Amino acid sequence: MSADGLPPLRDVIERHGLQAKKALGQNFLLDLNLTGKVARTAGDLTQSTVIEVGPGPGGLTRALLLHGARRVVAIERDERCLAALSEVSAHYPGRLEVISGDALKTDFSTLVTDGPVKIVANLPYNIGTELLIRWLIVDRWPPFYQSMTLMFQREVAERIVAKPNSGDYGRLGVLAGWRTEAKIAFDVPPQAFTPPPKVTSSVVHMTPRESLLSADVKKLGRVTEAAFGQRRKMLRQSLKSLGGEKLLERAEIDPTRRAETLSVEEFVRLTNLLDS
């Protein structure tokens, strides 16, 4: 038995025939010390409902419940995992709700109607970035969640926390930096997973900024897409379709600069000067 009184995860996976599916971006995290560390990184969970995406056989789910999460709402697309998760639900009566469905078709803002929400997940590799962007560009701000503690491939994590004048700085860094305080909490080696991925993973902790630079999120998307779409070119060239030199002049930004040198504040300034 594990620390929570449930069978070891390897036994659960074997008993239910849960070999990870590459098509679903699955890599199961079996190391209970690491799942516990992820749960602790999310902070005090005792008053919170935790939304988890892609729980698989329930390794992180169990850690969240063991570390006192008031309630966990887990969205799982792989029906093979539902029996294993129902065993966890039975062990923690009334504290785990499992939703069988596709995270990309889920309206997360309506999942929880009471109390604070935290998002904690070892995200499937193939949808992780897309989900994060959706959570970053929600219309209402402050958003429906208090924080996000998410696992990504290390290279994605570095793009999320990247600052100007670095090779990793791009659209994701601007968006995350505009709306959140983001930091890499710790790395997770490949051998902690089954099957081991070819890359190191990282856990990123993100808290929404209370005071936000005002900007239209769709326009900001257009500006960053144009700027970083031709990142090696000067801004007067990459932003030509949006007004080029005239726009940059109004924003008091040197047109010979390149996208990766602009701060989040400068991107917001350009966005707010952009004609509809």
CSV table of C-alpha atoms in Angstrom, one decimal:
chain,number,residue,atom,x,y,z
A,1,MET,CA,0.0,0.0,0.0
A,2,SER,CA,1.1,3.6,-0.7
A,3,ALA,CA,1.0,6.4,1.9
A,4,ASP,CA,-2.6,7.2,1.1
A,5,GLY,CA,-3.7,3.6,1.7
A,6,LEU,CA,-4.3,2.9,-2.0
A,7,PRO,CA,-2.4,0.4,-4.2
A,8,PRO,CA,0.9,1.5,-5.8
A,9,LEU,CA,0.3,3.1,-9.1
A,10,ARG,CA,2.3,0.5,-11.0
A,11,ASP,CA,-0.1,-2.1,-9.7
A,12,VAL,CA,-3.1,0.0,-10.7
A,13,ILE,CA,-1.7,0.5,-14.3
A,14,GLU,CA,-1.0,-3.2,-14.7
A,15,ARG,CA,-4.4,-4.3,-13.3
A,16,HIS,CA,-6.4,-1.9,-15.5
A,17,GLY,CA,-4.1,-2.4,-18.6
A,18,LEU,CA,-3.3,1.3,-18.8
A,19,GLN,CA,-0.3,1.5,-21.1
A,20,ALA,CA,0.2,5.2,-22.0
A,21,LYS,CA,-1.0,6.2,-25.4
A,22,LYS,CA,1.3,8.4,-27.5
A,23,ALA,CA,-1.7,9.7,-29.5
A,24,LEU,CA,-3.1,11.2,-26.3
A,25,GLY,CA,0.2,12.7,-25.3
A,26,GLN,CA,0.3,10.5,-22.1
A,27,ASN,CA,3.3,10.1,-19.8
A,28,PHE,CA,2.2,8.9,-16.4
A,29,LEU,CA,4.0,10.3,-13.4
A,30,LEU,CA,4.5,7.5,-10.9
A,31,ASP,CA,7.0,9.0,-8.4
A,32,LEU,CA,4.9,9.8,-5.3
A,33,ASN,CA,7.5,12.2,-4.0
A,34,LEU,CA,7.3,14.2,-7.2
A,35,THR,CA,3.4,14.2,-7.3
A,36,GLY,CA,3.5,15.4,-3.7
A,37,LYS,CA,6.0,18.2,-4.7
A,38,VAL,CA,3.6,19.4,-7.5
A,39,ALA,CA,0.7,19.5,-5.0
A,40,ARG,CA,2.8,21.4,-2.4
A,41,THR,CA,3.9,23.9,-5.2
A,42,ALA,CA,0.2,24.8,-5.7
A,43,GLY,CA,0.1,26.1,-2.0
A,44,ASP,CA,-2.6,25.5,0.6
A,45,LEU,CA,-5.4,23.5,-1.1
A,46,THR,CA,-7.6,23.0,1.9
A,47,GLN,CA,-10.1,25.7,0.9
A,48,SER,CA,-9.8,25.2,-2.9
A,49,THR,CA,-11.3,23.2,-5.6
A,50,VAL,CA,-8.6,21.9,-7.9
A,51,ILE,CA,-9.2,21.4,-11.6
A,52,GLU,CA,-6.9,18.7,-13.1
A,53,VAL,CA,-6.6,17.9,-16.8
A,54,GLY,CA,-5.5,14.4,-17.9
A,55,PRO,CA,-5.3,12.6,-14.5
A,56,GLY,CA,-4.6,9.2,-16.2
A,57,PRO,CA,-4.4,6.5,-13.5
A,58,GLY,CA,-4.6,9.2,-10.8
A,59,GLY,CA,-1.1,9.7,-9.5
A,60,LEU,CA,-1.3,13.5,-9.2
A,61,THR,CA,-5.0,13.3,-8.3
A,62,ARG,CA,-4.1,11.2,-5.2
A,63,ALA,CA,-1.4,13.6,-4.2
A,64,LEU,CA,-3.7,16.5,-4.4
A,65,LEU,CA,-6.3,14.8,-2.2
A,66,LEU,CA,-3.7,13.5,0.2
A,67,HIS,CA,-2.4,17.1,0.6
A,68,GLY,CA,-5.8,18.3,1.6
A,69,ALA,CA,-7.5,19.6,-1.6
A,70,ARG,CA,-11.1,20.3,-0.5
A,71,ARG,CA,-12.3,18.9,-3.9
A,72,VAL,CA,-10.7,17.8,-7.2
A,73,VAL,CA,-12.5,18.0,-10.5
A,74,ALA,CA,-10.6,15.9,-13.0
A,75,ILE,CA,-11.2,15.9,-16.8
A,76,GLU,CA,-10.1,12.7,-18.5
A,77,ARG,CA,-10.6,11.9,-22.2
A,78,ASP,CA,-9.2,8.3,-22.0
A,79,GLU,CA,-12.1,6.1,-20.9
A,80,ARG,CA,-9.7,3.3,-19.9
A,81,CYS,CA,-8.6,5.4,-16.9
A,82,LEU,CA,-12.1,5.9,-15.5
A,83,ALA,CA,-12.2,2.6,-13.5
A,84,ALA,CA,-8.9,3.4,-11.7
A,85,LEU,CA,-10.1,6.9,-11.0
A,86,SER,CA,-13.4,5.6,-9.5
A,87,GLU,CA,-11.3,3.7,-7.0
A,88,VAL,CA,-9.7,6.9,-5.9
A,89,SER,CA,-13.1,8.6,-5.7
A,90,ALA,CA,-14.4,5.8,-3.5
A,91,HIS,CA,-11.4,6.2,-1.2
A,92,TYR,CA,-12.1,9.9,-0.8
A,93,PRO,CA,-15.9,10.1,-0.7
A,94,GLY,CA,-17.4,13.3,-2.0
A,95,ARG,CA,-14.0,14.9,-2.8
A,96,LEU,CA,-13.3,13.7,-6.4
A,97,GLU,CA,-15.5,14.4,-9.4
A,98,VAL,CA,-14.3,12.8,-12.6
A,99,ILE,CA,-15.6,14.2,-15.9
A,100,SER,CA,-15.2,12.0,-18.9
A,101,GLY,CA,-14.5,14.3,-21.8
A,102,ASP,CA,-12.2,16.4,-24.0
A,103,ALA,CA,-10.5,19.3,-22.2
A,104,LEU,CA,-10.4,21.3,-25.4
A,105,LYS,CA,-14.2,21.2,-25.5
A,106,THR,CA,-14.6,22.1,-21.8
A,107,ASP,CA,-15.8,25.5,-20.5
A,108,PHE,CA,-13.6,25.6,-17.4
A,109,SER,CA,-15.0,28.8,-16.0
A,110,THR,CA,-18.4,27.0,-15.4
A,111,LEU,CA,-17.0,23.9,-13.7
A,112,VAL,CA,-16.8,25.3,-10.2
A,113,THR,CA,-19.5,27.6,-8.8
A,114,ASP,CA,-18.2,27.9,-5.2
A,115,GLY,CA,-15.0,28.9,-3.5
A,116,PRO,CA,-11.5,29.5,-4.9
A,117,VAL,CA,-10.2,27.4,-7.9
A,118,LYS,CA,-6.6,26.3,-8.6
A,119,ILE,CA,-5.6,24.5,-11.8
A,120,VAL,CA,-3.0,21.8,-11.2
A,121,ALA,CA,-2.1,19.4,-13.9
A,122,ASN,CA,0.6,17.3,-15.6
A,123,LEU,CA,-0.8,18.4,-19.0
A,124,PRO,CA,-0.8,16.0,-22.0
A,125,TYR,CA,2.1,17.2,-24.1
A,126,ASN,CA,0.0,17.6,-27.3
A,127,ILE,CA,-2.5,20.0,-25.9
A,128,GLY,CA,-0.6,21.7,-23.1
A,129,THR,CA,0.3,25.0,-24.8
A,130,GLU,CA,-3.2,25.4,-26.4
A,131,LEU,CA,-4.9,25.0,-23.0
A,132,LEU,CA,-2.6,27.4,-21.3
A,133,ILE,CA,-3.2,30.1,-23.9
A,134,ARG,CA,-7.0,29.6,-23.5
A,135,TRP,CA,-6.6,30.1,-19.7
A,136,LEU,CA,-4.5,33.2,-20.3
A,137,ILE,CA,-6.9,35.0,-22.7
A,138,VAL,CA,-10.2,34.5,-20.8
A,139,ASP,CA,-12.4,37.6,-21.1
A,140,ARG,CA,-13.0,38.2,-17.4
A,141,TRP,CA,-10.0,39.3,-15.3
A,142,PRO,CA,-9.1,38.5,-12.6
A,143,PRO,CA,-9.9,35.0,-14.0
A,144,PHE,CA,-11.9,32.1,-12.5
A,145,TYR,CA,-8.7,30.6,-11.1
A,146,GLN,CA,-6.4,31.8,-8.3
A,147,SER,CA,-3.3,30.1,-9.7
A,148,MET,CA,-2.0,27.5,-12.2
A,149,THR,CA,0.6,24.9,-11.4
A,150,LEU,CA,1.3,23.1,-14.6
A,151,MET,CA,3.8,20.6,-16.0
A,152,PHE,CA,5.3,21.2,-19.5
A,153,GLN,CA,8.2,20.1,-21.6
A,154,ARG,CA,11.2,22.2,-20.3
A,155,GLU,CA,11.4,24.1,-23.6
A,156,VAL,CA,7.8,25.2,-23.3
A,157,ALA,CA,8.3,26.2,-19.7
A,158,GLU,CA,11.3,28.4,-20.7
A,159,ARG,CA,9.2,30.1,-23.3
A,160,ILE,CA,6.4,30.8,-20.7
A,161,VAL,CA,8.8,32.5,-18.3
A,162,ALA,CA,11.1,34.1,-20.9
A,163,LYS,CA,12.1,37.8,-20.7
A,164,PRO,CA,13.0,40.2,-23.5
A,165,ASN,CA,16.3,39.8,-25.2
A,166,SER,CA,16.4,36.1,-24.9
A,167,GLY,CA,16.0,33.4,-27.6
A,168,ASP,CA,13.0,31.8,-25.8
A,169,TYR,CA,11.0,35.1,-25.7
A,170,GLY,CA,8.0,35.1,-28.0
A,171,ARG,CA,4.3,35.3,-28.1
A,172,LEU,CA,3.8,32.9,-25.2
A,173,GLY,CA,6.2,34.9,-23.0
A,174,VAL,CA,4.5,38.2,-23.8
A,175,LEU,CA,1.0,36.7,-23.1
A,176,ALA,CA,2.1,35.0,-19.8
A,177,GLY,CA,4.1,38.0,-18.7
A,178,TRP,CA,1.3,40.4,-19.4
A,179,ARG,CA,-1.3,38.5,-17.4
A,180,THR,CA,0.6,36.5,-14.8
A,181,GLU,CA,3.7,36.2,-12.6
A,182,ALA,CA,5.2,33.0,-13.9
A,183,LYS,CA,8.2,31.0,-12.5
A,184,ILE,CA,9.7,27.6,-13.0
A,185,ALA,CA,9.3,25.8,-9.7
A,186,PHE,CA,11.4,22.7,-10.5
A,187,ASP,CA,12.4,20.2,-13.2
A,188,VAL,CA,11.3,16.6,-13.5
A,189,PRO,CA,13.6,14.0,-15.1
A,190,PRO,CA,12.4,11.7,-17.9
A,191,GLN,CA,12.8,8.6,-15.7
A,192,ALA,CA,10.1,9.8,-13.3
A,193,PHE,CA,7.5,9.0,-16.0
A,194,THR,CA,6.1,5.9,-17.6
A,195,PRO,CA,7.0,5.8,-20.5
A,196,PRO,CA,10.0,8.2,-20.1
A,197,PRO,CA,9.7,11.1,-22.5
A,198,LYS,CA,12.8,12.1,-24.5
A,199,VAL,CA,12.9,15.5,-22.7
A,200,THR,CA,13.1,17.0,-19.2
A,201,SER,CA,9.8,18.4,-17.9
A,202,SER,CA,9.3,21.5,-15.7
A,203,VAL,CA,6.6,22.6,-13.3
A,204,VAL,CA,5.5,26.2,-13.8
A,205,HIS,CA,3.6,28.1,-11.2
A,206,MET,CA,1.6,31.1,-12.4
A,207,THR,CA,-0.4,33.6,-10.4
A,208,PRO,CA,-2.7,36.2,-12.2
A,209,ARG,CA,-1.6,39.8,-12.0
A,210,GLU,CA,-4.0,41.9,-10.0
A,211,SER,CA,-3.3,45.2,-11.8
A,212,LEU,CA,-3.2,44.6,-15.5
A,213,LEU,CA,-2.0,46.8,-18.3
A,214,SER,CA,-5.2,47.4,-20.3
A,215,ALA,CA,-5.2,45.9,-23.8
A,216,ASP,CA,-7.5,44.1,-26.2
A,217,VAL,CA,-6.4,40.5,-26.1
A,218,LYS,CA,-7.2,39.7,-29.8
A,219,LYS,CA,-5.3,42.8,-31.0
A,220,LEU,CA,-2.4,41.9,-28.8
A,221,GLY,CA,-2.4,38.5,-30.5
A,222,ARG,CA,-2.3,40.1,-33.9
A,223,VAL,CA,0.6,42.4,-32.9
A,224,THR,CA,2.7,39.6,-31.4
A,225,GLU,CA,1.9,37.2,-34.2
A,226,ALA,CA,3.1,39.7,-36.8
A,227,ALA,CA,6.2,40.8,-34.8
A,228,PHE,CA,7.4,37.3,-33.9
A,229,GLY,CA,6.3,35.8,-37.3
A,230,GLN,CA,9.4,37.5,-38.8
A,231,ARG,CA,11.4,37.8,-35.6
A,232,ARG,CA,14.7,38.3,-37.4
A,233,LYS,CA,13.4,41.3,-39.3
A,234,MET,CA,13.2,44.9,-38.0
A,235,LEU,CA,9.9,45.8,-36.6
A,236,ARG,CA,9.2,48.3,-39.4
A,237,GLN,CA,9.2,45.3,-41.8
A,238,SER,CA,7.5,42.7,-39.6
A,239,LEU,CA,4.7,45.1,-38.5
A,240,LYS,CA,4.3,46.5,-42.0
A,241,SER,CA,0.8,45.0,-42.4
A,242,LEU,CA,-0.3,46.7,-39.2
A,243,GLY,CA,1.0,50.2,-39.9
A,244,GLY,CA,4.8,49.7,-39.8
A,245,GLU,CA,6.8,52.8,-39.2
A,246,LYS,CA,3.8,55.1,-38.6
A,247,LEU,CA,2.6,52.8,-35.8
A,248,LEU,CA,6.0,52.5,-34.3
A,249,GLU,CA,6.5,56.3,-34.5
A,250,ARG,CA,3.3,56.9,-32.6
A,251,ALA,CA,4.4,54.3,-29.9
A,252,GLU,CA,7.8,56.0,-29.7
A,253,ILE,CA,9.6,52.7,-30.6
A,254,ASP,CA,12.6,52.6,-32.8
A,255,PRO,CA,11.6,50.9,-36.0
A,256,THR,CA,15.0,49.2,-36.4
A,257,ARG,CA,14.4,47.2,-33.3
A,258,ARG,CA,13.4,43.5,-33.4
A,259,ALA,CA,10.5,41.8,-31.7
A,260,GLU,CA,12.5,40.0,-29.0
A,261,THR,CA,13.8,43.3,-27.6
A,262,LEU,CA,10.3,44.7,-26.8
A,263,SER,CA,9.0,44.6,-23.3
A,264,VAL,CA,5.4,43.5,-22.5
A,265,GLU,CA,4.6,47.2,-21.8
A,266,GLU,CA,5.8,48.2,-25.3
A,267,PHE,CA,3.7,45.4,-26.9
A,268,VAL,CA,0.7,46.7,-25.0
A,269,ARG,CA,1.4,50.3,-26.2
A,270,LEU,CA,1.5,49.1,-29.8
A,271,THR,CA,-1.7,47.2,-29.3
A,272,ASN,CA,-3.5,50.2,-27.9
A,273,LEU,CA,-2.5,52.4,-30.8
A,274,LEU,CA,-3.6,49.8,-33.4
A,275,ASP,CA,-6.6,50.9,-35.4
A,276,SER,CA,-9.5,48.4,-35.3
